[in-house]
Amino acid sequence: MKNAMTGAEMIIHALQQEKVGAVFGYPGGSIIDVFDKLYSADVPFFLTRHEQAACHAADGYARASGKPGVVITTSGPGATNIVTGLATAYMDSIPVVAITGQVPTHLIGNDAFQEADIVGITRSITKHNFLVQSVDELPRILKAAFYIATSGRPGPVLVDVPKNVQQARTTVPYPESIEIRSYKPTVQGHPQQIKKVAEEIKKASRPVLYVGGGAVSSGAAEEIRELAEKCDIPVTTTLMGLGVFPETDERSLKMLGMHGTVYANYAVQECDLLIAVGARFDDRVTGKVEKFAPKAEIVHIDIDPTTIRKNVQVKLPVVGDVKAVLSELLRIVEPKKHREWMEQIKEWKKNYPLYYRENGKIQPQMVVQTVADMVKHEAIIATEVGQHQMWTAQFYDFVEPRTFLSSGGLGTMGYGFPAAIGAQIARPDKLVIDMAGDGSIQMNIQELATAVLYNIPVKVIIFNNQSLGMVRQWQGMFYNRRFSNTCLRKSKFCPKVCSGSENAPCPDFYVPDFVKLAEAYSAHGFYAEKPEDVRPTLEKAFSTPGPVFVEFKIDKEENVYPMVPAGAPLNEMIRGMA
Ligand SMILES: Cc1ncc(C[n+]2csc(CCOP(=O)(O)OP(=O)(O)O)c2C)c(N)n1
């Protein structure tokens, strides 16, 4: 066949046509044909040490750049290893295209070596997925995959390509554009609905903007800021929305929800109009949903109609791209002032600021503030999952979208480090930092090899409380200090039941030694346990080229406050120790 391409060549061609900036992955027998083409292709490929990390790296790349991330793995275990990464991207609506090898079509369903029904497995954690049955379908499916992943409400798309399809030839060209009849996201909001939003704003005396990750993905930061200013509306964001509105602005209420600020939660409970923008009313945000924003009319602007009225009753839905809807709204809404409301908010802010106690040990909140002070809003911050994630969300002032990367929806430990690697590849001009717990970092620590070999200068700050701190906090607060299996120092010599206190008979050492571990991978490591050493240690770390681990020993008793207990209304917060 003249001008025919193999399926494997078509995959490379598609990556080039889509101008993909980075591909992450791991080889194997069922994808060997694609890797053979990668050998000499002009595609920036990064070999990670685990497929899960490859998928998180693709996700981090996408979050930092706004462009789709791509991951390629083999069939069976290679494909199942990306399940957590896909679910993470799915819950946070991140555009990732996963290409997996599959056993040849005639062996599918026969329990062939390294066969897994990855299309079945990932059906509920991808926006869409495809099993390619013949090579002639491949160009259109690949085009559709990129289109679906990046349009509407973004999300991961998986394309499963059997080995014989990779080897077969096709003359079907890669399409320049695509129309999918059953999939047509609504971009422009309904003008009548938008007019009603403007009227609601005019009527309201205590409005709040509640902004989520959808505003980040649609690039609506500018419109949010303009609306807040024009109509004098305070802004709170979800974890996913951090950075979309500058937290240094006097109208910022910072984050709301379980570990949100007292003033954001009070404002939401007292407001008479809540304008939800690209946010999905997660239970970590609403607390007891029946008592969420009890005095407010709720407006919900979102590109995904299925998310509207899923969790809360909404007076006024607007389906459309957040940026497009807000631009239209800004055109028609009248300017307003809310002096009394802003005074009230100022008072809450004064009376209930975020705070922590000093006790001679390194306070994690102080580390976060020191980092923020040193990097002057110029860094990209990734996190793992746990207390350190919440301290970072609370005590770092985010001012720009796409500078905070965290697994919000799924809450995936092990996400931050590979995501930081992906982000650093997307933004080589930025300092990229992963804030980590000693538990989480050990879930994908092998990626130090990837970071060292590709010289990806990510700085990892490990808050070492020698425990699975967030779970320990719950055990301390709600399970009568029965610290079941959250101590990372636990050994076979420990008593069956441990008080978890200062004088518990702990083994006299703990593992790993993160400094030595960094050195074992030819990276640099620094350690500190005194508050006065925090800044000098960070200075050393930030000025050391290449990937660096910084370990700070912190107090395992330090908890995250404020805290709305699960299932309680937002204004019933535990504000911390008196
Ligand atoms: C993969 C995974 N397993 C389990 C959990 C449940 N979990 C949430 S936070 C947490 C503890 C995290 O410990 P660490 O990384 O040390 O952070 P810390 O809370 O101490 O800051 C655990 C086990 C999770 N979120 N993800």
mmCIF file of N, CA and C in Angstrom, residues 300-389:
data_model
loop_
_atom_site.group_PDB
_atom_site.id
_atom_site.type_symbol
_atom_site.label_atom_id
_atom_site.label_comp_id
_atom_site.label_asym_id
_atom_site.label_seq_id
_atom_site.Cartn_x
_atom_site.Cartn_y
_atom_site.Cartn_z
ATOM 1 N N HIS A 300 -25.631 28.469 39.659
ATOM 2 C CA HIS A 300 -24.557 27.523 39.334
ATOM 3 C C HIS A 300 -24.187 27.633 37.857
ATOM 4 N N ILE A 301 -22.959 28.066 37.614
ATOM 5 C CA ILE A 301 -22.468 28.191 36.238
ATOM 6 C C ILE A 301 -21.483 27.057 35.981
ATOM 7 N N ASP A 302 -21.757 26.206 35.012
ATOM 8 C CA ASP A 302 -20.872 25.067 34.750
ATOM 9 C C ASP A 302 -21.076 24.563 33.326
ATOM 10 N N ILE A 303 -19.994 24.067 32.739
ATOM 11 C CA ILE A 303 -20.109 23.552 31.368
ATOM 12 C C ILE A 303 -20.755 22.161 31.345
ATOM 13 N N ASP A 304 -20.745 21.484 32.499
ATOM 14 C CA ASP A 304 -21.281 20.132 32.525
ATOM 15 C C ASP A 304 -22.681 20.134 33.130
ATOM 16 N N PRO A 305 -23.717 19.960 32.306
ATOM 17 C CA PRO A 305 -25.078 20.032 32.844
ATOM 18 C C PRO A 305 -25.359 18.952 33.893
ATOM 19 N N THR A 306 -24.628 17.823 33.829
ATOM 20 C CA THR A 306 -24.928 16.736 34.780
ATOM 21 C C THR A 306 -24.443 17.060 36.193
ATOM 22 N N THR A 307 -23.621 18.069 36.312
ATOM 23 C CA THR A 307 -23.123 18.406 37.652
ATOM 24 C C THR A 307 -24.094 19.350 38.377
ATOM 25 N N ILE A 308 -24.970 19.968 37.591
ATOM 26 C CA ILE A 308 -25.906 20.924 38.188
ATOM 27 C C ILE A 308 -27.058 20.181 38.850
ATOM 28 N N ARG A 309 -27.377 20.566 40.070
ATOM 29 C CA ARG A 309 -28.415 19.930 40.907
ATOM 30 C C ARG A 309 -28.060 18.496 41.297
ATOM 31 N N LYS A 310 -26.788 18.121 41.169
ATOM 32 C CA LYS A 310 -26.389 16.774 41.586
ATOM 33 C C LYS A 310 -26.389 16.698 43.116
ATOM 34 N N ASN A 311 -25.820 17.744 43.742
ATOM 35 C CA ASN A 311 -25.694 17.712 45.203
ATOM 36 C C ASN A 311 -26.549 18.742 45.925
ATOM 37 N N VAL A 312 -26.796 19.881 45.302
ATOM 38 C CA VAL A 312 -27.597 20.915 45.985
ATOM 39 C C VAL A 312 -28.673 21.441 45.040
ATOM 40 N N GLN A 313 -29.720 21.971 45.645
ATOM 41 C CA GLN A 313 -30.758 22.598 44.833
ATOM 42 C C GLN A 313 -30.269 23.964 44.368
ATOM 43 N N VAL A 314 -30.528 24.272 43.114
ATOM 44 C CA VAL A 314 -30.003 25.495 42.532
ATOM 45 C C VAL A 314 -31.173 26.295 41.990
ATOM 46 N N LYS A 315 -31.166 27.601 42.268
ATOM 47 C CA LYS A 315 -32.267 28.408 41.744
ATOM 48 C C LYS A 315 -32.071 28.682 40.256
ATOM 49 N N LEU A 316 -30.805 28.987 39.937
ATOM 50 C CA LEU A 316 -30.551 29.459 38.589
ATOM 51 C C LEU A 316 -29.356 28.731 37.973
ATOM 52 N N PRO A 317 -29.590 27.764 37.086
ATOM 53 C CA PRO A 317 -28.470 27.091 36.423
ATOM 54 C C PRO A 317 -28.076 27.822 35.146
ATOM 55 N N VAL A 318 -26.793 27.880 34.877
ATOM 56 C CA VAL A 318 -26.337 28.384 33.577
ATOM 57 C C VAL A 318 -25.339 27.371 33.030
ATOM 58 N N VAL A 319 -25.703 26.721 31.939
ATOM 59 C CA VAL A 319 -24.797 25.749 31.335
ATOM 60 C C VAL A 319 -23.974 26.456 30.273
ATOM 61 N N GLY A 320 -22.665 26.378 30.423
ATOM 62 C CA GLY A 320 -21.802 27.005 29.432
ATOM 63 C C GLY A 320 -20.385 27.085 29.946
ATOM 64 N N ASP A 321 -19.478 27.439 29.054
ATOM 65 C CA ASP A 321 -18.091 27.628 29.441
ATOM 66 C C ASP A 321 -18.027 28.827 30.388
ATOM 67 N N VAL A 322 -17.378 28.623 31.506
ATOM 68 C CA VAL A 322 -17.366 29.634 32.561
ATOM 69 C C VAL A 322 -16.839 30.986 32.047
ATOM 70 N N LYS A 323 -15.796 30.926 31.268
ATOM 71 C CA LYS A 323 -15.202 32.179 30.754
ATOM 72 C C LYS A 323 -16.198 32.903 29.846
ATOM 73 N N ALA A 324 -16.831 32.126 28.963
ATOM 74 C CA ALA A 324 -17.788 32.736 28.035
ATOM 75 C C ALA A 324 -18.973 33.333 28.796
ATOM 76 N N VAL A 325 -19.478 32.589 29.778
ATOM 77 C CA VAL A 325 -20.645 33.061 30.536
ATOM 78 C C VAL A 325 -20.287 34.322 31.325
ATOM 79 N N LEU A 326 -19.134 34.296 31.977
ATOM 80 C CA LEU A 326 -18.759 35.465 32.783
ATOM 81 C C LEU A 326 -18.496 36.694 31.912
ATOM 82 N N SER A 327 -17.932 36.496 30.744
ATOM 83 C CA SER A 327 -17.690 37.671 29.874
ATOM 84 C C SER A 327 -19.016 38.318 29.509
ATOM 85 N N GLU A 328 -19.997 37.461 29.202
ATOM 86 C CA GLU A 328 -21.318 37.988 28.858
ATOM 87 C C GLU A 328 -21.949 38.679 30.074
ATOM 88 N N LEU A 329 -21.823 38.047 31.225
ATOM 89 C CA LEU A 329 -22.380 38.623 32.457
ATOM 90 C C LEU A 329 -21.745 39.989 32.747
ATOM 91 N N LEU A 330 -20.441 40.065 32.572
ATOM 92 C CA LEU A 330 -19.727 41.329 32.856
ATOM 93 C C LEU A 330 -20.209 42.463 31.961
ATOM 94 N N ARG A 331 -20.626 42.085 30.777
ATOM 95 C CA ARG A 331 -21.103 43.086 29.826
ATOM 96 C C ARG A 331 -22.404 43.744 30.308
ATOM 97 N N ILE A 332 -23.240 42.962 31.008
ATOM 98 C CA ILE A 332 -24.567 43.490 31.335
ATOM 99 C C ILE A 332 -24.779 43.817 32.817
ATOM 100 N N VAL A 333 -23.937 43.278 33.691
ATOM 101 C CA VAL A 333 -24.196 43.460 35.122
ATOM 102 C C VAL A 333 -23.863 44.903 35.552
ATOM 103 N N GLU A 334 -24.687 45.411 36.499
ATOM 104 C CA GLU A 334 -24.436 46.786 36.955
ATOM 105 C C GLU A 334 -23.434 46.785 38.109
ATOM 106 N N PRO A 335 -22.577 47.799 38.150
ATOM 107 C CA PRO A 335 -21.623 47.879 39.269
ATOM 108 C C PRO A 335 -22.355 48.058 40.593
ATOM 109 N N LYS A 336 -21.748 47.570 41.663
ATOM 110 C CA LYS A 336 -22.399 47.647 42.987
ATOM 111 C C LYS A 336 -21.369 47.778 44.080
ATOM 112 N N LYS A 337 -21.811 48.211 45.247
ATOM 113 C CA LYS A 337 -20.952 48.229 46.441
ATOM 114 C C LYS A 337 -21.676 47.509 47.555
ATOM 115 N N HIS A 338 -20.931 46.794 48.404
ATOM 116 C CA HIS A 338 -21.556 46.093 49.534
ATOM 117 C C HIS A 338 -20.786 46.437 50.795
ATOM 118 N N ARG A 339 -20.912 47.718 51.222
ATOM 119 C CA ARG A 339 -20.051 48.175 52.319
ATOM 120 C C ARG A 339 -20.248 47.380 53.598
ATOM 121 N N GLU A 340 -21.519 47.200 53.975
ATOM 122 C CA GLU A 340 -21.796 46.511 55.243
ATOM 123 C C GLU A 340 -21.274 45.076 55.241
ATOM 124 N N TRP A 341 -21.556 44.406 54.150
ATOM 125 C CA TRP A 341 -21.145 43.001 53.982
ATOM 126 C C TRP A 341 -19.622 42.887 54.048
ATOM 127 N N MET A 342 -18.933 43.785 53.355
ATOM 128 C CA MET A 342 -17.469 43.732 53.354
ATOM 129 C C MET A 342 -16.922 44.060 54.752
ATOM 130 N N GLU A 343 -17.616 44.938 55.479
ATOM 131 C CA GLU A 343 -17.210 45.258 56.857
ATOM 132 C C GLU A 343 -17.321 44.015 57.738
ATOM 133 N N GLN A 344 -18.450 43.311 57.568
ATOM 134 C CA GLN A 344 -18.678 42.090 58.326
ATOM 135 C C GLN A 344 -17.563 41.074 58.051
ATOM 136 N N ILE A 345 -17.216 40.976 56.788
ATOM 137 C CA ILE A 345 -16.178 40.005 56.417
ATOM 138 C C ILE A 345 -14.827 40.410 57.005
ATOM 139 N N LYS A 346 -14.568 41.700 56.962
ATOM 140 C CA LYS A 346 -13.321 42.199 57.537
ATOM 141 C C LYS A 346 -13.244 41.838 59.024
ATOM 142 N N GLU A 347 -14.373 41.967 59.686
ATOM 143 C CA GLU A 347 -14.393 41.674 61.121
ATOM 144 C C GLU A 347 -14.138 40.175 61.379
ATOM 145 N N TRP A 348 -14.812 39.318 60.601
ATOM 146 C CA TRP A 348 -14.551 37.884 60.748
ATOM 147 C C TRP A 348 -13.073 37.587 60.510
ATOM 148 N N LYS A 349 -12.525 38.218 59.487
ATOM 149 C CA LYS A 349 -11.108 37.967 59.166
ATOM 150 C C LYS A 349 -10.218 38.370 60.337
ATOM 151 N N LYS A 350 -10.576 39.493 60.970
ATOM 152 C CA LYS A 350 -9.775 39.978 62.092
ATOM 153 C C LYS A 350 -9.926 39.043 63.306
ATOM 154 N N ASN A 351 -11.146 38.612 63.543
ATOM 155 C CA ASN A 351 -11.394 37.799 64.739
ATOM 156 C C ASN A 351 -10.960 36.341 64.594
ATOM 157 N N TYR A 352 -11.030 35.827 63.386
ATOM 158 C CA TYR A 352 -10.734 34.401 63.202
ATOM 159 C C TYR A 352 -9.708 34.167 62.100
ATOM 160 N N PRO A 353 -8.514 34.699 62.269
ATOM 161 C CA PRO A 353 -7.520 34.461 61.209
ATOM 162 C C PRO A 353 -7.011 33.023 61.270
ATOM 163 N N LEU A 354 -6.335 32.572 60.228
ATOM 164 C CA LEU A 354 -5.625 31.293 60.304
ATOM 165 C C LEU A 354 -4.486 31.502 61.290
ATOM 166 N N TYR A 355 -4.262 30.565 62.168
ATOM 167 C CA TYR A 355 -3.160 30.739 63.118
ATOM 168 C C TYR A 355 -2.605 29.389 63.534
ATOM 169 N N TYR A 356 -1.454 29.427 64.174
ATOM 170 C CA TYR A 356 -0.902 28.208 64.769
ATOM 171 C C TYR A 356 -0.084 28.616 65.979
ATOM 172 N N ARG A 357 0.105 27.653 66.882
ATOM 173 C CA ARG A 357 0.882 27.929 68.090
ATOM 174 C C ARG A 357 2.335 27.578 67.863
ATOM 175 N N GLU A 358 3.229 28.326 68.506
ATOM 176 C CA GLU A 358 4.642 27.947 68.414
ATOM 177 C C GLU A 358 5.027 27.189 69.668
ATOM 178 N N ASN A 359 5.795 26.123 69.499
ATOM 179 C CA ASN A 359 6.156 25.331 70.682
ATOM 180 C C ASN A 359 7.613 24.852 70.641
ATOM 181 N N GLY A 360 8.459 25.608 69.947
ATOM 182 C CA GLY A 360 9.879 25.262 69.940
ATOM 183 C C GLY A 360 10.249 24.216 68.890
ATOM 184 N N LYS A 361 9.223 23.550 68.337
ATOM 185 C CA LYS A 361 9.517 22.587 67.273
ATOM 186 C C LYS A 361 9.214 23.243 65.924
ATOM 187 N N ILE A 362 9.624 22.588 64.852
ATOM 188 C CA ILE A 362 9.304 23.152 63.527
ATOM 189 C C ILE A 362 7.796 23.045 63.309
ATOM 190 N N GLN A 363 7.166 24.188 63.083
ATOM 191 C CA GLN A 363 5.742 24.193 62.782
ATOM 192 C C GLN A 363 5.569 24.123 61.260
ATOM 193 N N PRO A 364 4.823 23.146 60.778
ATOM 194 C CA PRO A 364 4.673 23.003 59.324
ATOM 195 C C PRO A 364 4.086 24.259 58.678
ATOM 196 N N GLN A 365 3.187 24.916 59.400
ATOM 197 C CA GLN A 365 2.568 26.127 58.834
ATOM 198 C C GLN A 365 3.631 27.198 58.607
ATOM 199 N N MET A 366 4.584 27.258 59.549
ATOM 200 C CA MET A 366 5.664 28.243 59.412
ATOM 201 C C MET A 366 6.557 27.902 58.206
ATOM 202 N N VAL A 367 6.755 26.620 57.966
ATOM 203 C CA VAL A 367 7.548 26.220 56.793
ATOM 204 C C VAL A 367 6.851 26.706 55.521
ATOM 205 N N VAL A 368 5.535 26.482 55.469
ATOM 206 C CA VAL A 368 4.775 26.895 54.277
ATOM 207 C C VAL A 368 4.882 28.415 54.096
ATOM 208 N N GLN A 369 4.710 29.151 55.190
ATOM 209 C CA GLN A 369 4.801 30.618 55.088
ATOM 210 C C GLN A 369 6.193 31.063 54.666
ATOM 211 N N THR A 370 7.215 30.378 55.169
ATOM 212 C CA THR A 370 8.588 30.741 54.803
ATOM 213 C C THR A 370 8.814 30.485 53.315
ATOM 214 N N VAL A 371 8.339 29.349 52.838
ATOM 215 C CA VAL A 371 8.473 29.052 51.403
ATOM 216 C C VAL A 371 7.782 30.160 50.602
ATOM 217 N N ALA A 372 6.536 30.484 50.997
ATOM 218 C CA ALA A 372 5.772 31.502 50.263
ATOM 219 C C ALA A 372 6.536 32.820 50.235
ATOM 220 N N ASP A 373 7.102 33.170 51.381
ATOM 221 C CA ASP A 373 7.836 34.421 51.491
ATOM 222 C C ASP A 373 9.081 34.406 50.594
ATOM 223 N N MET A 374 9.737 33.258 50.516
ATOM 224 C CA MET A 374 10.983 33.188 49.738
ATOM 225 C C MET A 374 10.731 33.171 48.233
ATOM 226 N N VAL A 375 9.663 32.502 47.798
ATOM 227 C CA VAL A 375 9.489 32.332 46.347
ATOM 228 C C VAL A 375 8.680 33.463 45.714
ATOM 229 N N LYS A 376 8.075 34.292 46.542
ATOM 230 C CA LYS A 376 7.357 35.491 46.063
ATOM 231 C C LYS A 376 6.407 35.176 44.905
ATOM 232 N N HIS A 377 5.570 34.195 45.094
ATOM 233 C CA HIS A 377 4.525 33.829 44.132
ATOM 234 C C HIS A 377 5.064 33.335 42.790
ATOM 235 N N GLU A 378 6.357 33.036 42.733
ATOM 236 C CA GLU A 378 6.922 32.645 41.438
ATOM 237 C C GLU A 378 6.976 31.133 41.237
ATOM 238 N N ALA A 379 6.532 30.370 42.227
ATOM 239 C CA ALA A 379 6.707 28.917 42.126
ATOM 240 C C ALA A 379 5.413 28.202 41.756
ATOM 241 N N ILE A 380 5.573 26.955 41.331
ATOM 242 C CA ILE A 380 4.427 26.046 41.197
ATOM 243 C C ILE A 380 4.525 25.071 42.366
ATOM 244 N N ILE A 381 3.411 24.925 43.072
ATOM 245 C CA ILE A 381 3.423 24.077 44.254
ATOM 246 C C ILE A 381 2.540 22.859 44.010
ATOM 247 N N ALA A 382 3.148 21.682 44.116
ATOM 248 C CA ALA A 382 2.358 20.447 44.090
ATOM 249 C C ALA A 382 2.278 19.932 45.521
ATOM 250 N N THR A 383 1.281 19.123 45.806
ATOM 251 C CA THR A 383 1.249 18.497 47.132
ATOM 252 C C THR A 383 0.889 17.033 46.993
ATOM 253 N N GLU A 384 1.185 16.322 48.053
ATOM 254 C CA GLU A 384 0.670 14.963 48.192
ATOM 255 C C GLU A 384 -0.685 15.090 48.899
ATOM 256 N N VAL A 385 -1.055 14.084 49.674
ATOM 257 C CA VAL A 385 -2.360 14.168 50.344
ATOM 258 C C VAL A 385 -2.204 13.927 51.840
ATOM 259 N N GLY A 386 -2.794 14.807 52.616
ATOM 260 C CA GLY A 386 -2.724 14.664 54.066
ATOM 261 C C GLY A 386 -2.702 16.035 54.716
ATOM 262 N N GLN A 387 -2.202 16.079 55.949
ATOM 263 C CA GLN A 387 -2.161 17.342 56.679
ATOM 264 C C GLN A 387 -1.320 18.385 55.944
ATOM 265 N N HIS A 388 -0.165 17.944 55.430
ATOM 266 C CA HIS A 388 0.740 18.888 54.744
ATOM 267 C C HIS A 388 0.023 19.565 53.566
ATOM 268 N N GLN A 389 -0.868 18.823 52.914
ATOM 269 C CA GLN A 389 -1.633 19.356 51.774
ATOM 270 C C GLN A 389 -2.535 20.504 52.253
#
